[in-house]
Coordinates of C-alpha atoms in Angstrom, one line a residue:
X1 CA -31.4 48.5 -18.2
X2 CA -28.3 48.5 -17.2
X3 CA -27.2 50.1 -14.1
X4 CA -25.2 53.5 -14.3
X5 CA -21.7 53.9 -14.0
X6 CA -19.4 56.4 -12.2
X7 CA -15.8 56.9 -13.5
X8 CA -14.2 58.6 -10.9
X9 CA -11.3 61.0 -11.8
X10 CA -8.2 59.6 -11.6
X11 CA -6.5 61.4 -8.3
X12 CA -2.6 62.0 -9.2
X13 CA -2.8 65.3 -10.5
X14 CA -4.9 66.5 -6.9
X15 CA -2.5 64.6 -5.0
X16 CA 1.0 66.5 -6.5
X17 CA -0.7 69.6 -6.2
X18 CA -1.7 69.2 -2.4
X19 CA 1.6 67.5 -2.1
X20 CA 3.9 70.3 -3.3
X21 CA 1.2 73.0 -1.7
X22 CA 2.7 70.9 1.6
X23 CA 6.2 71.1 0.6
X24 CA 5.9 74.6 -0.5
X25 CA 4.6 75.6 2.6
X26 CA 7.3 73.2 4.7
X27 CA 9.8 74.5 3.2
X28 CA 8.6 78.1 4.1
X29 CA 9.2 76.9 7.7
X30 CA 12.1 75.0 8.0
X31 CA 13.8 78.2 6.0
X32 CA 12.4 80.3 8.5
X33 CA 13.5 77.9 11.1
X34 CA 16.7 78.1 10.0
X35 CA 16.9 81.8 10.0
X36 CA 16.3 81.7 13.5
X37 CA 17.9 78.6 14.8
X38 CA 21.2 79.4 12.5
X39 CA 21.2 82.5 10.4
X40 CA 20.0 84.7 13.5
X41 CA 20.0 82.6 16.7
X42 CA 22.2 84.8 18.5
X43 CA 20.6 88.0 17.3
X44 CA 16.8 86.3 18.9
X45 CA 18.3 84.6 21.7
X46 CA 20.0 87.8 22.8
X47 CA 16.1 89.7 22.1
X48 CA 14.3 86.9 24.0
X49 CA 17.0 87.2 26.8
X50 CA 16.1 91.1 27.2
X51 CA 12.4 90.0 28.6
X52 CA 12.8 86.6 29.7
X53 CA 16.2 87.6 31.9
X54 CA 16.8 90.0 34.4
X55 CA 20.4 90.5 36.2
X56 CA 20.4 92.4 39.7
X57 CA 22.9 93.7 41.8
X58 CA 23.7 92.3 44.7
X59 CA 24.8 94.9 47.7
X60 CA 28.4 94.3 49.2
X61 CA 27.5 94.3 53.1
X62 CA 29.6 97.2 54.4
X63 CA 32.0 96.9 56.5
X64 CA 31.8 98.0 60.4
X65 CA 33.9 100.5 62.5
X66 CA 34.7 99.3 65.1
X67 CA 36.4 101.8 68.5
X68 CA 39.9 100.1 69.7
X69 CA 37.6 97.4 71.8
X70 CA 35.8 96.4 69.1
X71 CA 32.6 98.2 70.1
X72 CA 30.3 99.2 66.9
X73 CA 30.4 102.8 66.0
X74 CA 28.8 102.6 62.6
X75 CA 27.3 99.3 61.1
X76 CA 24.7 97.9 58.5
X77 CA 21.5 96.1 59.6
X78 CA 19.3 93.9 56.6
X79 CA 17.3 96.6 54.9
X80 CA 15.5 96.4 51.4
X81 CA 14.9 98.4 48.0
X82 CA 11.7 98.6 47.3
X83 CA 11.6 98.1 43.4
X84 CA 8.7 97.7 40.7
X85 CA 8.2 96.7 37.2
X86 CA 6.2 99.4 35.6
X87 CA 5.3 97.0 32.9
X88 CA 2.9 95.5 35.6
X89 CA 1.1 98.9 36.1
X90 CA -0.3 99.6 32.7
X91 CA -3.7 98.9 32.2
X92 CA -3.7 95.7 29.7
X93 CA -1.6 93.7 33.2
X94 CA -2.8 95.6 35.9
X95 CA -7.0 95.8 34.7
X96 CA -6.9 99.3 36.1
X97 CA -6.8 102.4 33.8
X98 CA -5.2 104.6 36.2
X99 CA -2.8 102.0 38.4
X100 CA 0.2 104.0 38.5
X101 CA -1.8 106.7 40.6
X102 CA -3.4 104.1 43.3
X103 CA -0.3 102.6 43.7
X104 CA 1.3 105.6 44.6
X105 CA -1.3 107.1 47.0
X106 CA -0.7 103.8 48.7
X107 CA 2.9 103.6 48.8
X108 CA 3.8 107.1 49.1
X109 CA 2.7 107.2 52.6
X110 CA 4.9 104.5 53.8
X111 CA 7.9 105.5 51.8
X112 CA 7.5 109.0 52.9
X113 CA 7.7 109.9 48.9
X114 CA 5.8 112.5 46.8
X115 CA 2.7 110.1 45.5
X116 CA 3.4 112.3 41.9
X117 CA 7.3 111.3 41.7
X118 CA 6.2 107.6 42.3
X119 CA 3.3 107.3 39.6
X120 CA 6.1 109.1 37.3
X121 CA 8.3 106.0 37.8
X122 CA 5.6 103.6 37.3
X123 CA 4.8 104.9 34.3
X124 CA 8.2 104.2 32.7
X125 CA 8.8 102.6 29.8
X126 CA 11.1 99.6 31.1
X127 CA 10.9 96.2 33.8
X128 CA 12.5 97.5 36.6
X129 CA 12.9 101.0 38.8
X130 CA 13.6 101.6 42.0
X131 CA 11.0 103.3 44.3
X132 CA 13.1 103.9 47.9
X133 CA 16.2 102.3 48.9
X134 CA 17.4 101.0 51.9
X135 CA 13.7 100.3 53.7
X136 CA 14.1 98.6 57.3
X137 CA 12.0 95.5 56.9
X138 CA 8.9 97.2 58.8
X139 CA 8.4 99.1 56.0
X140 CA 8.6 96.0 53.3
X141 CA 6.3 94.5 55.9
X142 CA 4.0 97.3 55.4
X143 CA 4.1 97.0 51.8
X144 CA 3.5 92.9 51.7
X145 CA 0.4 92.9 54.1
X146 CA -1.0 95.7 51.1
X147 CA 0.2 93.1 48.5
X148 CA -1.8 90.4 50.5
X149 CA -4.9 92.5 50.9
X150 CA -5.3 93.5 47.2
X151 CA -4.3 89.9 45.9
X152 CA -7.3 88.6 47.8
X153 CA -9.9 91.2 46.4
X154 CA -8.2 90.3 43.1
X155 CA -8.8 87.0 43.4
X156 CA -12.6 87.5 45.1
X157 CA -13.1 89.9 41.6
X158 CA -12.6 87.1 39.3
X159 CA -14.5 84.4 40.7
X160 CA -17.4 87.0 40.2
X161 CA -16.4 87.7 36.6
X162 CA -14.6 90.6 37.4
X163 CA -11.5 91.7 36.2
X164 CA -9.7 90.9 38.9
X165 CA -7.7 94.6 39.3
X166 CA -4.3 94.4 41.4
X167 CA -2.1 97.6 41.2
X168 CA 0.3 96.4 43.6
X169 CA 1.3 93.1 42.1
X170 CA 4.2 94.9 40.5
X171 CA 5.9 95.6 43.4
X172 CA 9.0 94.1 44.6
X173 CA 11.8 94.4 47.2
X174 CA 15.7 93.6 46.9
X175 CA 17.6 92.5 49.8
X176 CA 20.0 95.2 51.2
X177 CA 21.8 97.0 54.1
X178 CA 21.4 99.8 55.7
X179 CA 23.7 102.4 57.5
X180 CA 23.2 102.5 61.2
X181 CA 25.1 104.6 64.2
X182 CA 24.5 102.9 67.4
X183 CA 25.7 105.4 69.3
X184 CA 24.0 108.7 67.5
X185 CA 26.4 111.7 67.7
X186 CA 28.9 110.2 69.5
X187 CA 32.5 110.2 67.1
X188 CA 30.1 111.7 64.5
X189 CA 33.0 113.9 63.1
X190 CA 35.3 111.0 62.8
X191 CA 33.1 108.9 61.1
X192 CA 31.3 110.8 58.9
X193 CA 28.3 109.4 56.8
X194 CA 27.2 107.5 54.1
X195 CA 24.3 109.2 50.7
X196 CA 21.5 107.6 49.4
X197 CA 23.5 105.1 47.6
X198 CA 25.5 104.0 50.3
X199 CA 28.8 105.8 49.7
X200 CA 30.9 107.3 52.0
X201 CA 30.0 111.1 51.5
X202 CA 32.1 112.4 54.5
X203 CA 34.7 111.6 57.1
X204 CA 36.2 108.1 57.5
X205 CA 33.2 106.4 55.7
X206 CA 34.4 108.5 53.0
X207 CA 38.2 108.1 53.3
X208 CA 37.8 104.5 53.8
X209 CA 35.2 103.9 51.5
X210 CA 37.0 101.7 49.4
X211 CA 38.0 99.5 52.0
X212 CA 34.5 99.6 53.5
X213 CA 32.5 99.6 50.5
X214 CA 33.5 95.5 49.2
X215 CA 32.3 94.5 46.0
X216 CA 29.0 94.2 44.3
X217 CA 27.9 90.9 43.3
X218 CA 25.0 90.5 40.3
X219 CA 22.5 87.5 39.9
X220 CA 20.4 86.5 36.9
X221 CA 17.4 84.4 36.6
X222 CA 14.6 83.6 34.2
X223 CA 11.3 85.2 35.1
X224 CA 7.9 85.3 34.4
X225 CA 5.2 88.1 34.6
X226 CA 8.2 90.1 37.3
X227 CA 8.7 86.8 39.2
X228 CA 11.3 84.1 39.0
X229 CA 11.1 81.1 37.0
X230 CA 12.7 78.4 39.7
X231 CA 12.8 75.6 37.2
X232 CA 14.8 78.1 34.1
X233 CA 17.9 78.0 36.5
X234 CA 20.0 81.6 37.3
X235 CA 23.9 82.8 37.2
X236 CA 25.1 84.2 40.5
X237 CA 28.0 86.3 41.1
X238 CA 28.7 86.8 45.3
X239 CA 29.0 89.7 46.6
X240 CA 32.0 90.5 48.8
X241 CA 31.7 92.3 52.0
X242 CA 33.9 95.1 53.2
X243 CA 36.6 94.8 55.3
X244 CA 36.3 96.2 58.7
X245 CA 38.0 98.9 60.4
X246 CA 39.5 99.4 63.7
X247 CA 39.7 102.8 65.3
X248 CA 42.3 104.2 68.0
X249 CA 39.4 105.7 69.7
X250 CA 37.9 104.8 72.3
X251 CA 34.2 104.6 73.1
X252 CA 34.1 105.7 76.6
X253 CA 37.0 108.3 77.2
X254 CA 35.4 109.8 73.0
X255 CA 32.1 109.9 75.7
X256 CA 33.4 111.6 77.9
X257 CA 35.2 114.3 76.0
X258 CA 31.9 114.9 73.8
X259 CA 29.8 115.5 76.6
X260 CA 32.5 117.5 78.2
X261 CA 32.8 120.4 75.3
X262 CA 29.0 120.3 74.4
X263 CA 28.5 120.9 78.0
X264 CA 30.8 124.0 78.1
X265 CA 30.2 125.2 74.1
X266 CA 26.3 125.7 75.2
X267 CA 27.3 127.5 78.6
X268 CA 29.6 129.7 77.3
X269 CA 27.3 130.7 74.4
X270 CA 30.5 129.9 72.0
X271 CA 30.6 129.4 68.4
X272 CA 31.9 125.3 68.2
X273 CA 35.0 123.5 70.4
X274 CA 37.3 120.7 70.9
X275 CA 38.9 118.5 72.7
X276 CA 41.6 115.6 71.8
X277 CA 42.8 113.0 73.9
X278 CA 46.1 111.4 72.3
X279 CA 48.2 108.3 73.6
X280 CA 51.6 110.1 74.6
X281 CA 53.5 106.4 73.9
X282 CA 51.9 105.6 70.3
X283 CA 50.8 108.7 68.9
X284 CA 46.9 107.1 68.6
X285 CA 44.1 109.5 69.2
X286 CA 41.8 108.2 72.0
X287 CA 38.9 110.8 71.4
X288 CA 38.4 113.5 68.7
X289 CA 35.3 115.4 70.0
X290 CA 33.2 118.1 68.5
X291 CA 30.5 120.5 69.5
X292 CA 28.1 121.0 68.1
X293 CA 27.9 117.8 66.2
X294 CA 25.4 115.8 64.1
X295 CA 23.1 112.4 64.7
X296 CA 24.7 110.8 61.1
X297 CA 21.4 108.8 61.3
X298 CA 19.3 111.7 60.6
X299 CA 21.1 113.8 58.4
X300 CA 17.7 116.3 57.6
X301 CA 18.4 117.9 60.7
X302 CA 22.3 118.5 60.8
X303 CA 23.5 121.6 60.0
X304 CA 25.7 122.2 57.2
X305 CA 28.4 124.1 59.6
X306 CA 28.3 120.9 62.1
X307 CA 28.6 117.9 59.7
X308 CA 32.4 118.2 59.5
X309 CA 35.2 117.4 61.9
X310 CA 36.2 121.3 62.6
X311 CA 39.0 119.2 65.2
X312 CA 40.8 119.1 62.1
X313 CA 39.7 121.6 59.4
X314 CA 39.4 124.6 61.4
X315 CA 42.8 126.7 62.1
X316 CA 43.2 128.8 64.3
X317 CA 46.0 131.3 66.3
X318 CA 47.2 129.2 69.0
X319 CA 47.5 131.6 71.6
X320 CA 49.9 130.9 74.3
X321 CA 49.5 126.6 74.0
X322 CA 52.5 127.7 70.9
X323 CA 54.7 129.2 73.9
X324 CA 56.2 125.4 74.9
X325 CA 57.8 125.5 71.7
X326 CA 59.4 128.6 72.0
X327 CA 60.3 127.6 75.0
X328 CA 61.8 124.4 73.6
X329 CA 63.8 126.3 71.4
X330 CA 65.5 128.5 74.2
X331 CA 66.1 125.2 75.9
X332 CA 67.7 123.3 73.4
X333 CA 69.7 125.6 72.0
X334 CA 71.3 126.3 75.5
X335 CA 70.3 129.6 75.6
X336 CA 68.6 129.7 79.1
X337 CA 67.2 127.5 82.0
X338 CA 64.6 126.9 83.5
X339 CA 66.2 129.3 85.9
X340 CA 67.1 132.2 84.5
X341 CA 66.5 135.6 85.6
X342 CA 64.0 137.6 83.2
X343 CA 63.1 140.9 84.3
X344 CA 59.6 141.6 82.7
X345 CA 58.6 144.8 82.5
X346 CA 55.0 146.3 81.9
X347 CA 55.0 147.6 78.1
X348 CA 57.7 146.7 75.8
X349 CA 58.6 148.4 72.8
X350 CA 59.4 146.2 69.4
X351 CA 59.2 147.2 65.9
X352 CA 56.1 148.8 65.3
X353 CA 54.3 147.6 68.2
X354 CA 53.9 148.0 71.8
X355 CA 54.0 144.9 73.2
X356 CA 51.7 143.9 76.9
X357 CA 50.7 140.9 78.9
X358 CA 47.2 139.7 79.5
X359 CA 46.9 141.7 82.7
X360 CA 48.8 145.1 83.7
X361 CA 51.5 144.5 86.1
X362 CA 54.4 146.1 88.0
X363 CA 57.7 145.0 86.6
X364 CA 57.9 141.4 87.0
X365 CA 60.8 139.3 88.2
X366 CA 60.3 135.9 86.9
X367 CA 62.5 133.0 86.0
X368 CA 62.2 131.3 82.6
X369 CA 59.9 128.7 84.2
X370 CA 58.3 131.5 86.2
X371 CA 57.8 133.0 82.5
X372 CA 55.8 130.0 81.4
X373 CA 53.9 129.4 84.6
X374 CA 52.5 133.1 84.1
X375 CA 52.2 133.0 80.3
X376 CA 54.0 136.6 79.8
X377 CA 53.9 137.7 76.3
X378 CA 57.0 140.1 77.2
X379 CA 58.9 137.6 78.9
X380 CA 58.6 135.2 76.1
X381 CA 59.8 137.9 73.6
X382 CA 62.8 138.2 75.4
X383 CA 63.8 134.9 75.8
X384 CA 63.2 133.6 72.4
X385 CA 65.3 137.1 71.2
X386 CA 68.2 135.3 72.5
X387 CA 67.8 132.6 70.1
X388 CA 70.3 134.3 67.4
X389 CA 72.8 136.8 66.9
X390 CA 70.0 139.2 65.0
X391 CA 66.1 139.2 65.0
X392 CA 66.6 137.1 61.8
X393 CA 68.5 134.3 63.2
X394 CA 66.5 133.9 65.9
X395 CA 63.6 133.7 63.7
X396 CA 64.9 131.3 61.6
X397 CA 65.8 129.1 64.5
X398 CA 62.1 129.1 66.0
X399 CA 60.7 128.5 62.6
X400 CA 62.6 125.2 62.5
X401 CA 61.9 124.3 65.9
X402 CA 58.0 124.9 64.9
X403 CA 58.2 123.1 61.6
X404 CA 59.5 120.4 63.3
X405 CA 56.7 120.1 66.0
X406 CA 54.6 119.8 62.9
X407 CA 53.2 123.3 62.8
X408 CA 52.2 124.2 58.7
X409 CA 52.6 120.5 58.1
X410 CA 49.7 117.5 57.7
X411 CA 49.2 115.6 60.6
X412 CA 49.8 112.4 59.0
X413 CA 45.7 111.1 59.1
X414 CA 45.1 112.0 55.9
X415 CA 41.5 113.2 57.1
X416 CA 39.3 114.6 54.2
X417 CA 39.4 118.6 53.8
X418 CA 42.2 118.4 56.9
X419 CA 43.9 121.7 57.1
X420 CA 47.6 121.9 57.5
X421 CA 47.2 125.9 59.1
X422 CA 49.7 128.5 58.3
X423 CA 53.0 129.1 59.1
X424 CA 55.1 131.9 56.7
X425 CA 58.5 131.0 56.0
X426 CA 60.7 133.9 58.5
X427 CA 61.7 135.5 55.6
X428 CA 57.8 136.7 55.6
X429 CA 57.1 137.4 58.7
X430 CA 55.9 141.0 59.5
X431 CA 57.5 143.2 61.9
X432 CA 55.4 142.1 64.3
X433 CA 54.8 138.7 63.7
X434 CA 58.3 138.6 64.5
X435 CA 57.9 138.7 68.1
X436 CA 54.0 137.8 68.4
X437 CA 54.6 134.0 66.9
X438 CA 56.8 132.9 69.3
X439 CA 53.4 133.5 71.6
X440 CA 51.1 132.2 69.0
X441 CA 49.8 134.8 67.6
X442 CA 50.5 135.0 64.0
X443 CA 50.8 131.0 63.2
X444 CA 47.9 128.8 63.1
X445 CA 47.1 125.4 63.3
X446 CA 44.4 122.6 64.3
X447 CA 43.4 120.8 67.3
X448 CA 45.2 117.4 66.0
X449 CA 48.5 119.7 65.9
X450 CA 48.6 121.5 69.2
X451 CA 47.7 118.0 70.8
X452 CA 50.6 117.0 69.0
X453 CA 53.0 119.4 70.3
X454 CA 52.3 118.5 73.8
X455 CA 52.3 114.6 73.1
X456 CA 55.7 115.0 71.5
X457 CA 57.2 116.9 74.8
X458 CA 55.5 113.8 76.3
X459 CA 57.4 111.6 75.0
X460 CA 60.4 112.3 75.7
X461 CA 61.0 114.6 72.5
X462 CA 60.2 112.2 70.3
X463 CA 57.2 113.0 67.4
X464 CA 55.3 110.2 66.2
X465 CA 52.6 110.9 63.8
X466 CA 48.8 111.0 65.2
X467 CA 46.9 107.6 64.0
X468 CA 43.2 106.9 64.1
X469 CA 43.3 103.3 62.4
X470 CA 44.9 100.5 64.0
X471 CA 43.6 98.2 61.4
X472 CA 41.3 96.5 59.6
X473 CA 39.4 92.9 59.4
X474 CA 38.8 91.3 56.0
X475 CA 36.0 88.9 55.3
X476 CA 38.6 85.9 56.3
X477 CA 38.2 87.1 59.7
X478 CA 42.3 88.0 59.7
X479 CA 43.5 91.4 61.5
X480 CA 45.9 93.6 59.3
X481 CA 47.4 95.9 61.6
X482 CA 47.8 100.0 60.0
X483 CA 51.4 100.5 59.4
X484 CA 53.5 101.4 61.9
X485 CA 53.6 105.9 62.2
X486 CA 56.5 107.6 61.9
X487 CA 59.1 109.4 64.2
X488 CA 60.8 112.1 64.4
X489 CA 63.2 113.2 67.0
X490 CA 62.7 116.8 67.9
X491 CA 64.2 118.0 70.9
X492 CA 66.4 115.6 73.5
X493 CA 64.9 114.0 76.2
X494 CA 66.7 116.3 78.9
X495 CA 64.7 119.3 76.7
X496 CA 61.9 117.5 77.2
X497 CA 61.8 116.6 80.8
X498 CA 62.7 119.7 81.9
X499 CA 59.7 121.6 79.9
X500 CA 57.6 119.1 81.7
X501 CA 58.7 120.4 84.7
X502 CA 58.1 124.3 84.0
X503 CA 55.1 123.0 82.5
X504 CA 53.7 121.5 86.2
X505 CA 54.5 125.4 87.8
X506 CA 51.4 126.2 85.3
X507 CA 49.0 123.8 86.7
X508 CA 50.9 123.5 90.8
X509 CA 52.2 126.8 91.3
X510 CA 50.0 129.5 93.4
X511 CA 51.6 132.0 91.0
X512 CA 50.6 129.9 87.5
X513 CA 47.7 130.0 85.2
X514 CA 46.3 126.7 85.2
X515 CA 45.4 126.1 89.0
X516 CA 41.8 124.7 87.9
X517 CA 43.3 121.7 85.9
X518 CA 44.9 120.0 88.8
X519 CA 44.2 116.4 89.8
X520 CA 44.6 115.0 93.3
X521 CA 47.0 112.2 93.4
X522 CA 48.4 112.9 90.0
X523 CA 51.5 115.5 89.1
X524 CA 50.0 117.4 85.8
X525 CA 51.5 120.0 83.3
X526 CA 50.0 121.8 81.0
X527 CA 49.7 125.1 79.9
X528 CA 46.8 127.8 78.9
X529 CA 46.0 129.7 76.3
X530 CA 43.6 132.9 75.0
X531 CA 44.3 134.3 72.0
X532 CA 42.5 136.8 69.6
X533 CA 40.7 135.0 67.0
X534 CA 40.0 135.8 63.2
X535 CA 36.3 135.8 62.7
X536 CA 36.0 133.8 59.4
X537 CA 33.0 136.1 57.9
X538 CA 34.9 139.2 58.1
X539 CA 39.1 137.9 58.0
X540 CA 39.3 140.6 61.3
X541 CA 40.1 139.8 64.8
X542 CA 37.0 139.4 67.0
X543 CA 36.2 137.2 69.9
X544 CA 38.8 135.1 71.7
X545 CA 40.1 131.2 71.1
X546 CA 40.6 129.6 74.8
X547 CA 42.4 126.5 75.2
X548 CA 43.9 124.6 77.5
X549 CA 46.7 121.8 76.9
X550 CA 48.5 119.0 79.1
X551 CA 49.5 115.9 79.8
X552 CA 49.0 113.2 82.8
X553 CA 51.1 112.0 84.9
X554 CA 53.5 114.9 84.4
X555 CA 57.1 112.4 85.5
X556 CA 55.5 109.2 83.5
X557 CA 53.4 110.8 81.0
X558 CA 51.0 108.4 79.4
X559 CA 47.5 110.5 77.7
X560 CA 47.8 114.1 76.4
X561 CA 44.1 116.3 76.3
X562 CA 43.9 119.6 74.4
X563 CA 40.9 121.8 74.7
X564 CA 40.2 124.9 72.2
X565 CA 36.5 126.4 72.4
X566 CA 36.0 129.7 69.7
X567 CA 34.5 132.8 70.7
X568 CA 33.0 132.2 74.2
X569 CA 30.2 135.2 74.9
X570 CA 29.4 134.1 78.1
X571 CA 31.1 134.7 81.1
X572 CA 35.3 134.5 81.1
X573 CA 36.9 133.8 77.8
X574 CA 40.6 132.5 79.4
X575 CA 41.5 129.3 78.5
X576 CA 42.6 128.4 82.2
X577 CA 39.4 129.7 83.7
X578 CA 36.7 127.3 80.7
X579 CA 39.1 124.9 79.3
X580 CA 40.9 124.1 82.2
X581 CA 38.0 122.4 83.9
X582 CA 37.4 120.4 80.6
X583 CA 40.9 119.4 80.7
X584 CA 40.5 117.8 84.1
X585 CA 37.5 115.7 83.9
X586 CA 38.1 114.5 80.9
X587 CA 41.7 113.4 81.8
X588 CA 40.5 112.0 85.2
X589 CA 38.4 109.8 83.2
X590 CA 41.2 108.5 80.9
X591 CA 43.2 108.2 83.5
X592 CA 41.0 106.0 85.8
X593 CA 39.6 104.2 82.2
X594 CA 43.3 103.4 80.8
X595 CA 43.7 102.1 84.9
X596 CA 47.3 104.3 85.0
X597 CA 47.7 105.0 88.6
X598 CA 50.1 108.0 90.1
X599 CA 53.5 108.0 90.5
X600 CA 53.9 109.1 93.8
X601 CA 56.6 111.1 93.6
X602 CA 56.9 114.7 94.1
X603 CA 56.3 117.7 91.9
X604 CA 59.3 119.3 90.6
X605 CA 59.0 123.1 92.4
X606 CA 60.8 125.4 90.0
X607 CA 60.8 128.8 91.1
X608 CA 58.8 131.2 89.6
X609 CA 60.3 134.5 90.9
X610 CA 63.7 135.7 91.7
X611 CA 64.4 138.0 94.5
X612 CA 66.0 141.0 92.0
X613 CA 68.0 141.8 95.2
X614 CA 70.8 139.6 96.0
X615 CA 72.1 137.3 92.7
X616 CA 71.7 133.4 93.3
X617 CA 75.1 131.3 93.0
X618 CA 74.6 130.0 89.8
X619 CA 74.8 132.7 87.1
X620 CA 72.5 132.7 84.6
X621 CA 72.8 133.8 80.8
X622 CA 72.1 137.5 80.6
X623 CA 68.5 138.6 79.2
X624 CA 67.3 141.8 78.0
X625 CA 66.0 144.0 81.1
X626 CA 68.0 142.4 83.5

């Protein structure tokens, strides 16, 4: 029997079918590939970049603020922003059902934050959140130690076939900087402070924020699991550091001024006080001290009322320290000389008021110099009454001098929140203001304006706009000086020199009101002030403003010091008694610091009184009451 033969079928149809199927599959892949890589390539690339690439801001280093010698008053130190990737706190990624709550409980004590707030941020539907900004390296080291401990526990758990949960794997850091003030409260009123975002929020930190802040950079890199992929490359735009700002302030003189005013404000139970120290030749502010102050390193303990710069933002009636402007007008208009006789009664009726001096007295026979030395309100009214043929004309002439001295005008410092004071036009002066403004009531100013008046006299009658900034230093280290301040002549050099001699009588003569401001070895010119104070809460007069202003050496002035204390409630409230000693202490320190030697010349010694009997050979300008 012949063997059975198996006849094989033709494979070609099946091969064709398989080939057609594979072709269709490949065609689908090719079409999809073309869609992904050609048609919709940009859209898919962008979508992938959202998850693969991370963009982070590179914070610019904030510029330093230094004193005139380059000593740092505000600087920045290394810090870290503590960040997190919330996607790594899901149950799937963290292997823990309550990872946000566990992590928050661990981080809250270190970051001094509310655990609930941290947990809420870790549950957000995003890849990046900031848990805390500008933390010290010590804070990050604590977190880093905790991360290491939990990572080791997770590894050990995995080896034992556990889930290997790690609730801190998604916590990271970014380099940043923290603003610090090495001298604590020193010059805080000038410097101001930065907010939680590192932006200037007060004082010069705010006014000069654009210069100090610099320009932030940016870095973009590929990431996987919250970590940078080193081989994927990155793109970086470097940050540009901010400029350093050099102030006119001298740290040592600032310390002396701040210590003195703080001590006296506490001793007097006063609301506040300020001291201004100015270089008479350049207009530069060497110190601007406020009390009470605050520590910009810890704003949580600062009182809101103390966080400004009261020396520029407070306005008040200056009292007798303003009499020097009235005397300047009388001398410049040649209506009297320092030797002119002024008979001062105990009371003077003018307008709708009866005026008096600070003490009851018999009729005084004073020279014009004596009117200033004894700070007579009545004598000042009589002297300024000679400025014009009518009281209205006298008012207009006095007003012109007050404005030239800078009253009612901006100081030129451009400080945030600075007040220009109040000086009404002469046509709007009330009946009583016509006679009170000459002795410093009925107008208001700030402490820098008051200091500038005396610096103008000390500078030979030329007013120099006060300055606080000497210049800036860019990232390249190049120093750019600040623009030169504006200058204007207010009174003649002869009048200024005469006034300086008259101001010496206030301090040097036993009849003067400023004897407590004497400095052994130096000729000192100054003026006391004790004025009624307007209570900001009620708008009525309540309490006093005590002040003292002057310069030294009187015959070759170099430094002006102005002090004012608001509402002293303990002990004396007279300017000569409580501000005179501050002036002396601060002026002595400033003269030594600047190495200003005594001139060695004798004081002017102008007479304060005159004998009402025989008249002197020199015929003075007639005065009312003579």
